Coordinates of C-alpha atoms and ligand atoms in Angstrom, one line a residue:
M1 CA 9.7 17.1 10.8
N2 CA 9.9 19.7 8.1
A3 CA 12.0 18.4 5.2
F4 CA 11.1 21.5 3.1
P5 CA 13.1 24.3 4.8
Y6 CA 14.6 27.4 3.4
K7 CA 18.4 27.1 3.0
N8 CA 20.6 29.7 1.3
G9 CA 17.6 31.9 0.6
E10 CA 15.5 29.2 -1.2
L11 CA 13.3 26.3 -0.4
Y12 CA 14.7 22.8 -0.4
A13 CA 13.3 19.2 -0.3
E14 CA 15.8 17.6 2.0
D15 CA 19.1 18.4 0.4
V16 CA 17.8 19.2 -3.0
A17 CA 17.0 22.8 -4.1
L18 CA 13.4 22.8 -5.5
S19 CA 14.7 25.3 -8.1
A20 CA 17.0 22.4 -9.4
I21 CA 13.9 20.1 -9.7
A22 CA 11.9 22.7 -11.4
A23 CA 14.7 23.4 -14.0
D24 CA 15.2 19.6 -14.5
V25 CA 11.7 18.2 -14.5
G26 CA 9.5 21.3 -15.2
T27 CA 6.4 22.3 -13.2
P28 CA 3.9 21.5 -12.0
V29 CA 5.5 18.6 -10.2
Y30 CA 4.8 16.7 -7.0
V31 CA 7.8 16.3 -4.8
Y32 CA 8.0 13.7 -1.9
S33 CA 10.4 13.3 0.9
V34 CA 11.5 9.9 1.9
A35 CA 12.7 11.3 5.3
V36 CA 9.3 12.7 6.2
M37 CA 7.6 9.4 5.2
T38 CA 10.1 7.4 7.2
D39 CA 9.7 9.7 10.2
A40 CA 5.9 9.6 10.1
Y41 CA 5.9 5.7 9.8
R42 CA 8.3 5.4 12.8
L43 CA 6.2 7.9 14.8
F44 CA 3.2 5.7 14.2
V45 CA 4.8 2.4 14.7
D46 CA 7.0 3.3 17.7
A47 CA 4.0 4.7 19.6
L48 CA 2.3 1.3 19.1
S49 CA 5.4 -0.7 20.2
G50 CA 3.7 -2.3 23.2
Q51 CA 1.1 -3.8 21.0
R52 CA 1.0 -6.5 18.4
A53 CA 0.4 -4.0 15.6
Q54 CA 0.7 -4.1 11.8
V55 CA 0.5 -1.0 9.7
C56 CA -1.3 -1.7 6.4
Y57 CA -0.6 1.6 4.6
A58 CA -3.9 2.9 3.0
M59 CA -2.4 3.3 -0.5
K60 CA -5.3 5.3 -1.7
A61 CA -3.5 8.3 -0.2
N62 CA -0.6 8.1 -2.5
S63 CA -0.2 4.8 -4.6
N64 CA 3.0 5.7 -6.5
V65 CA 5.0 2.4 -6.5
A66 CA 8.2 4.2 -5.2
V67 CA 6.2 5.5 -2.3
I68 CA 4.7 2.1 -1.6
R69 CA 8.1 0.6 -1.8
T70 CA 9.4 3.1 0.7
F71 CA 6.9 1.8 3.2
A72 CA 7.4 -1.9 2.2
A73 CA 11.1 -1.5 3.2
L74 CA 10.0 -0.3 6.6
G75 CA 7.8 -3.3 7.1
A76 CA 4.4 -2.0 6.2
G77 CA 1.6 -3.9 4.7
A78 CA -1.1 -2.4 2.5
D79 CA -4.8 -1.6 2.6
V80 CA -6.1 -2.0 -1.0
V81 CA -9.4 -1.1 -2.5
S82 CA -9.1 -2.1 -6.1
D83 CA -7.3 -4.7 -8.4
G84 CA -5.0 -1.9 -9.4
E85 CA -4.0 -1.1 -5.9
L86 CA -3.4 -4.9 -5.3
A87 CA -1.2 -5.0 -8.4
R88 CA 0.8 -1.9 -7.2
A89 CA 1.2 -3.3 -3.6
L90 CA 2.5 -6.6 -5.0
M91 CA 4.8 -4.8 -7.6
A92 CA 6.3 -2.6 -4.8
G93 CA 7.1 -5.6 -2.7
I94 CA 4.5 -5.6 0.0
P95 CA 4.0 -9.3 1.1
A96 CA 0.6 -10.8 0.2
N97 CA 0.1 -11.8 3.8
R98 CA 0.3 -8.2 4.9
I99 CA -2.5 -7.0 2.5
V100 CA -6.1 -6.3 3.6
Y101 CA -8.7 -5.6 1.0
S102 CA -11.3 -2.9 1.9
G103 CA -14.1 -1.4 -0.1
V104 CA -17.8 -1.4 -0.3
G105 CA -18.1 -2.6 -3.9
K106 CA -15.6 -5.3 -4.6
T107 CA -16.3 -7.3 -7.7
R108 CA -16.0 -11.0 -8.0
E109 CA -12.9 -10.3 -10.2
D110 CA -11.5 -8.3 -7.4
M111 CA -12.2 -11.1 -4.9
A112 CA -10.6 -13.7 -7.2
A113 CA -7.4 -11.6 -7.6
G114 CA -7.1 -11.1 -3.9
I115 CA -7.6 -14.8 -3.2
D116 CA -5.2 -15.9 -5.9
A117 CA -2.6 -13.4 -4.3
G118 CA -3.1 -15.0 -0.9
I119 CA -3.9 -11.8 1.0
L120 CA -4.3 -11.7 4.7
Q121 CA -8.0 -10.8 4.9
F122 CA -11.0 -9.3 3.1
N123 CA -12.9 -6.6 5.1
V124 CA -16.5 -7.4 4.2
E125 CA -19.0 -4.6 4.2
S126 CA -22.4 -6.2 3.4
L127 CA -24.4 -9.4 3.4
P128 CA -24.4 -9.7 -0.4
E129 CA -20.6 -9.2 -0.4
L130 CA -20.4 -12.0 2.2
T131 CA -22.4 -14.4 -0.1
A132 CA -20.4 -13.4 -3.2
L133 CA -17.0 -13.9 -1.5
S134 CA -18.1 -17.2 -0.1
E135 CA -19.1 -18.3 -3.7
V136 CA -15.9 -17.1 -5.2
A137 CA -13.7 -18.7 -2.5
A138 CA -15.6 -22.0 -2.5
A139 CA -15.3 -22.3 -6.3
K140 CA -11.5 -22.1 -5.8
N141 CA -11.6 -24.5 -2.9
A142 CA -10.0 -21.6 -0.9
D143 CA -10.6 -20.7 2.7
V144 CA -10.5 -16.9 3.1
E145 CA -10.0 -15.1 6.4
I146 CA -12.4 -12.2 6.8
A147 CA -13.2 -9.1 8.9
I148 CA -16.7 -7.7 9.0
R149 CA -16.5 -4.0 8.8
I150 CA -19.0 -2.6 11.2
N151 CA -20.8 0.7 11.0
P152 CA -20.9 2.0 14.7
D153 CA -23.1 5.1 13.8
I154 CA -20.6 7.6 15.1
D155 CA -20.1 11.1 13.7
A156 CA -16.3 11.5 13.3
A157 CA -16.7 15.3 13.2
T158 CA -14.7 15.7 10.0
H159 CA -15.6 16.9 6.5
E160 CA -19.0 15.7 5.4
K161 CA -17.5 14.0 2.4
I162 CA -15.1 11.9 4.3
A163 CA -17.0 10.8 7.3
T164 CA -17.9 7.1 7.0
G165 CA -19.1 5.9 10.3
R166 CA -22.7 7.2 10.5
K167 CA -25.6 4.9 9.8
T168 CA -26.5 7.1 6.8
D169 CA -23.1 6.4 5.3
K170 CA -22.7 3.6 2.7
F171 CA -20.0 1.8 4.7
G172 CA -19.9 -1.3 6.9
I173 CA -22.7 -3.4 8.5
N174 CA -24.7 -1.7 11.2
I175 CA -23.2 -2.9 14.5
E176 CA -26.5 -4.1 15.8
H177 CA -26.6 -6.6 12.8
A178 CA -23.1 -7.6 13.2
P179 CA -23.5 -10.7 15.3
Q180 CA -26.0 -12.1 12.9
A181 CA -23.7 -11.3 9.9
F182 CA -20.8 -13.1 11.8
A183 CA -23.1 -16.1 12.4
Q184 CA -23.9 -16.2 8.7
A185 CA -20.3 -16.0 7.8
T186 CA -19.4 -18.9 10.0
A187 CA -22.0 -21.0 8.2
L188 CA -20.8 -20.2 4.7
P189 CA -18.3 -22.2 2.9
G190 CA -14.9 -20.7 2.0
L191 CA -15.0 -18.1 4.8
T192 CA -13.4 -17.9 8.3
P193 CA -14.4 -14.8 10.2
V194 CA -11.5 -13.8 12.4
S195 CA -11.6 -10.1 12.6
V196 CA -13.8 -7.0 13.3
A197 CA -12.9 -3.8 11.3
V198 CA -14.0 -0.2 11.6
H199 CA -13.0 3.0 9.9
I200 CA -15.2 6.0 10.8
G201 CA -13.6 8.7 8.6
S202 CA -10.5 10.6 7.5
Q203 CA -8.7 13.6 8.8
L204 CA -10.1 13.2 12.5
T205 CA -8.7 16.0 14.6
D206 CA -10.4 14.7 17.8
I207 CA -9.6 11.5 19.6
A208 CA -13.0 11.1 21.2
P209 CA -14.8 9.5 18.1
F210 CA -12.1 7.0 17.8
R211 CA -12.5 6.1 21.5
T212 CA -16.2 5.6 21.1
A213 CA -15.8 3.5 18.0
F214 CA -13.0 1.2 19.4
T215 CA -15.0 0.8 22.7
H216 CA -18.0 -0.6 20.5
V217 CA -15.5 -2.8 18.7
A218 CA -14.3 -4.2 22.0
E219 CA -17.9 -4.8 23.3
L220 CA -18.7 -6.6 20.1
T221 CA -15.6 -8.7 20.1
R222 CA -16.4 -9.8 23.7
Q223 CA -20.0 -10.6 22.6
L224 CA -18.8 -12.6 19.5
R225 CA -16.3 -14.6 21.5
A226 CA -18.9 -15.5 24.0
G227 CA -21.0 -16.8 21.2
G228 CA -18.1 -19.0 20.0
I229 CA -16.6 -16.9 17.2
A230 CA -12.8 -16.7 17.6
I231 CA -11.9 -13.1 16.9
S232 CA -8.2 -12.9 16.9
R233 CA -7.6 -9.7 15.0
L234 CA -9.0 -6.2 14.9
D235 CA -8.6 -3.7 12.0
L236 CA -8.9 -0.3 13.5
G237 CA -8.8 1.5 10.1
G238 CA -7.0 4.8 9.4
G239 CA -8.2 8.4 9.9
L240 CA -5.7 10.0 12.2
G241 CA -5.6 13.7 11.1
I242 CA -2.7 16.0 10.4
A243 CA -2.3 19.7 10.9
Y244 CA -2.6 21.6 7.6
G245 CA -2.5 24.9 9.5
D246 CA -2.5 25.7 13.2
E247 CA -5.2 23.3 14.3
T248 CA -4.2 20.8 17.0
V249 CA -4.3 17.2 16.2
P250 CA -4.0 14.1 18.4
T251 CA -0.3 12.8 18.6
S252 CA 0.5 9.3 17.7
A253 CA 1.2 8.7 21.5
E254 CA -2.2 9.9 22.4
Y255 CA -3.8 7.7 19.7
S256 CA -1.8 4.6 20.8
A257 CA -2.8 5.2 24.5
M258 CA -6.5 5.3 23.5
V259 CA -6.0 2.1 21.5
A260 CA -4.5 0.4 24.6
E261 CA -7.3 1.6 26.8
T262 CA -10.1 0.4 24.5
V263 CA -9.0 -2.8 23.0
G264 CA -5.6 -3.5 24.8
D265 CA -7.0 -6.3 27.0
L266 CA -8.4 -8.4 24.1
D267 CA -5.2 -10.1 23.1
C268 CA -5.8 -9.4 19.4
D269 CA -3.4 -8.7 16.6
L270 CA -4.1 -5.2 15.5
I271 CA -4.1 -3.6 12.1
F272 CA -3.9 0.0 11.4
E273 CA -4.6 1.6 8.0
P274 CA -3.1 5.1 8.1
G275 CA -2.9 7.0 4.9
R276 CA -2.7 10.7 5.3
F277 CA -0.6 10.5 8.4
L278 CA 2.1 8.7 6.5
T279 CA 2.2 10.8 3.4
G280 CA 0.5 14.1 4.0
H281 CA 3.3 16.3 5.2
A282 CA 5.7 14.4 2.9
G283 CA 4.7 16.0 -0.4
I284 CA 4.4 19.4 -2.0
L285 CA 3.1 20.6 -5.3
L286 CA 5.7 22.8 -7.0
T287 CA 4.2 25.3 -9.5
R288 CA 5.4 28.3 -11.4
I289 CA 3.7 31.7 -11.7
I290 CA 2.4 32.3 -15.2
F291 CA 0.9 35.7 -14.8
V292 CA 0.1 38.1 -11.9
K293 CA -3.2 39.9 -12.8
H294 CA -4.6 42.9 -11.1
S295 CA -8.3 43.2 -11.2
G296 CA -9.8 46.0 -9.1
E297 CA -8.8 45.3 -5.5
R298 CA -7.7 41.9 -6.3
R299 CA -4.3 40.3 -7.1
F300 CA -4.7 37.0 -8.9
V301 CA -1.5 34.9 -8.9
I302 CA -2.0 32.6 -11.8
V303 CA 0.0 29.4 -11.6
D304 CA 0.6 26.5 -13.9
G305 CA -0.8 24.0 -11.4
A306 CA -4.6 23.6 -11.3
M307 CA -7.6 21.9 -9.7
N308 CA -7.0 18.8 -11.9
D309 CA -3.5 18.4 -10.4
L310 CA -4.7 19.0 -6.8
I311 CA -8.5 18.9 -6.2
R312 CA -8.7 19.0 -2.4
P313 CA -9.3 22.9 -2.2
A314 CA -12.0 22.7 -4.9
L315 CA -13.6 19.5 -3.6
Y316 CA -13.5 20.0 0.2
G317 CA -12.6 23.6 0.7
A318 CA -9.3 22.3 2.0
V319 CA -6.8 24.9 3.0
H320 CA -3.2 24.2 2.1
A321 CA -0.4 26.5 3.1
I322 CA 1.4 28.2 0.2
Q323 CA 5.0 29.4 0.2
S324 CA 7.4 31.0 -2.4
V325 CA 10.4 29.1 -3.3
R326 CA 12.6 32.1 -3.0
E327 CA 12.8 33.0 0.6
P328 CA 11.1 36.3 1.2
A329 CA 13.1 39.1 2.8
S330 CA 12.2 39.4 6.5
D331 CA 11.0 42.9 5.9
A332 CA 9.2 42.1 2.7
A333 CA 5.7 43.7 2.6
L334 CA 2.9 41.2 2.4
G335 CA -0.3 41.7 0.4
E336 CA -3.4 39.5 -0.2
A337 CA -3.4 37.4 -3.2
D338 CA -5.7 34.7 -4.8
I339 CA -3.7 31.8 -5.9
V340 CA -5.5 30.4 -8.9
G341 CA -4.8 27.9 -11.7
P342 CA -5.6 28.1 -15.5
V343 CA -8.6 25.9 -15.6
C344 CA -11.9 27.5 -16.8
E345 CA -13.8 27.4 -13.5
S346 CA -13.7 29.8 -10.5
G347 CA -13.4 26.8 -8.3
D348 CA -9.9 26.4 -9.6
T349 CA -8.5 28.5 -6.6
F350 CA -5.9 27.1 -4.3
A351 CA -6.1 30.0 -1.8
T352 CA -8.1 33.2 -1.4
A353 CA -6.7 36.3 0.2
C354 CA -3.4 34.5 1.1
A355 CA -0.6 36.7 2.5
L356 CA 2.1 36.9 -0.2
T357 CA 4.9 39.1 -1.0
N358 CA 5.1 41.0 -4.3
I359 CA 6.2 38.0 -6.3
P360 CA 6.6 38.2 -10.0
A361 CA 5.7 35.8 -12.8
G362 CA 8.3 33.2 -13.5
E363 CA 8.9 32.6 -9.8
F364 CA 7.8 29.3 -8.0
L365 CA 5.4 28.6 -5.3
V366 CA 4.9 25.3 -3.3
I367 CA 1.5 24.1 -2.1
R368 CA 2.3 22.3 1.1
D369 CA 1.1 19.0 2.6
T370 CA 0.0 17.5 -0.6
G371 CA 1.6 14.1 -0.3
A372 CA -1.8 12.5 0.5
Y373 CA -4.7 12.6 -1.8
G374 CA -2.9 14.9 -4.2
A375 CA -1.4 13.1 -7.3
V376 CA -3.8 10.1 -6.8
M377 CA -6.9 12.3 -7.3
A378 CA -5.5 14.2 -10.3
S379 CA -7.4 14.0 -13.7
G380 CA -6.8 15.1 -17.2
Y381 CA -9.5 17.9 -17.1
N382 CA -8.9 20.5 -19.7
S383 CA -6.7 18.0 -21.5
R384 CA -3.9 18.8 -19.0
P385 CA -1.3 16.0 -18.7
L386 CA -0.9 14.2 -15.4
V387 CA 2.0 15.9 -13.6
P388 CA 5.3 14.1 -12.7
E389 CA 6.2 12.9 -9.2
V390 CA 9.8 13.1 -7.9
L391 CA 11.0 11.2 -4.9
V392 CA 13.8 13.0 -2.8
N393 CA 16.1 11.0 -0.5
G394 CA 18.9 13.2 1.1
A395 CA 20.8 14.7 -1.9
D396 CA 19.3 12.3 -4.3
Y397 CA 16.2 12.6 -6.3
A398 CA 14.4 10.4 -8.9
V399 CA 11.5 11.0 -11.2
V400 CA 9.2 8.2 -10.1
R401 CA 6.5 9.1 -12.6
P402 CA 7.4 11.1 -15.7
R403 CA 5.1 13.8 -17.0
E404 CA 2.4 12.4 -19.3
T405 CA 3.0 13.6 -22.8
L406 CA 0.4 15.0 -25.1
Q407 CA 1.0 11.9 -27.4
Q408 CA 0.2 9.5 -24.6
Q409 CA -3.1 11.3 -24.0
L410 CA -4.0 11.2 -27.7
D411 CA -3.1 7.7 -28.0
R412 CA -5.7 6.6 -25.6
E413 CA -8.5 7.7 -27.8
R414 CA -9.7 6.8 -31.3
F415 CA -12.3 7.8 -33.8
A416 CA -15.4 5.7 -34.4
D417 CA -15.1 3.6 -37.5
W418 CA -17.8 5.7 -39.3
Q419 CA -15.7 8.9 -38.9
D420 CA -13.2 9.9 -41.5
Ligands
LLP501 N1 -9.0 2.8 5.6 C1 -10.2 3.0 5.0 C2 -11.1 1.8 4.9 C3 -10.5 4.2 4.3 O1 -11.6 4.4 3.6 C4 -9.5 5.2 4.3 C5 -9.7 6.4 3.7 C6 -8.3 5.0 5.0 C7 -8.1 3.7 5.7 C8 -7.2 6.0 5.2 O2 -7.6 7.1 5.9 P1 -6.6 8.2 6.3 O3 -5.6 7.6 7.4 O4 -5.8 8.6 5.1 O5 -7.4 9.2 6.8 N2 -9.8 12.2 -0.5 C9 -10.0 12.7 1.0 C10 -9.7 11.5 1.9 C11 -10.6 10.3 1.6 C12 -10.3 9.1 2.5 C13 -11.0 7.8 2.1 N3 -10.7 6.7 2.9 C14 -9.2 13.9 1.2 O6 -8.5 14.3 0.3 O7 -9.3 14.4 2.3

């Protein structure tokens, strides 16, 4: 579904003209479509309809509370990785018993907060974490259901920085050591191991690594059950990729069929933690052209958005499609342009040699497919304020995070007491 079509010669978000949002809220600004999020959620869930599946939205992809509430209203749970995410999930109306707590470095405070909230399960990633969680739970006289996240030593064939399932990655417990870890968990007070978890990486564009990983999970589950450990739930993580360009990606139906093939006969409740799949296509970054600068052969289109607002191109070399808000005439000549931000690094480049019409300063561009890992990864580098977020629903829109003000930035800091 494309909720950002051209209508009447200009780009819209659902039924709202992006030029109207730019005039009202200013730029840069992230704009999210409820229709795209809803559509993606339904696509994912409907494909899994023959199975006992619960989506726990990986909120790290986009943790704006209004976005989370959109998924909460559809029945989603949440995958959280910090105290902050847990608080947001609860604030947005996700029931505690649909929350799983992931992460390789949970502190005892994180654990206590999760236990107090009554979450569904902790996904434990190491033996020291097992011991610590047991101590925290026992001190509260609580009994906590856990998954052990296994590391199946699989290369997910994705970007180096977001692959998580190789034995050289910091995640999970090596699958060969998993039976021992489960045995240990059974013996520890305060813990009930009920689940096996796996997540081998993000933006997977091939289904084969999932299949291999889930097959390993199924084998381990049978082995654990044979040893008397009652595994009733599998957490199959996230990672399903989306098309940023013309790459082909697995469909949710293909993904679901592979799930049924690999773990369908185990009679387990299944948890999924999609992030990018649910929000990636749902967002754009709307930005204004400040200057167009010609330098030798090159045309630099300098926009008011920058790497601090959207770091994926600088960090991963990610390619996001860029479009002008004014619809180009069908016969408009295209020329190459580099779309760059104002930050003082050459890495502050959104696109190199991108085909663009002769578009002047003052006009607007959108950077597509930035609903996942966009606003959440923003920083205040160069003392640039965090940009606003707008949620569009049909002809309605709402500012769901206002632009940070300079005063708010300054108020966070103070002088040392020996300074005048
Ligand atoms: N579950 C766990 C345990 C995860 O670590 C992640 C993502 C997910 C679920 C959700 O994965 P997804 O369905 O979104 O692929 N900043 C990077 C992506 C980092 C992903 C980290 N973990 C990017 O911009 O590509």
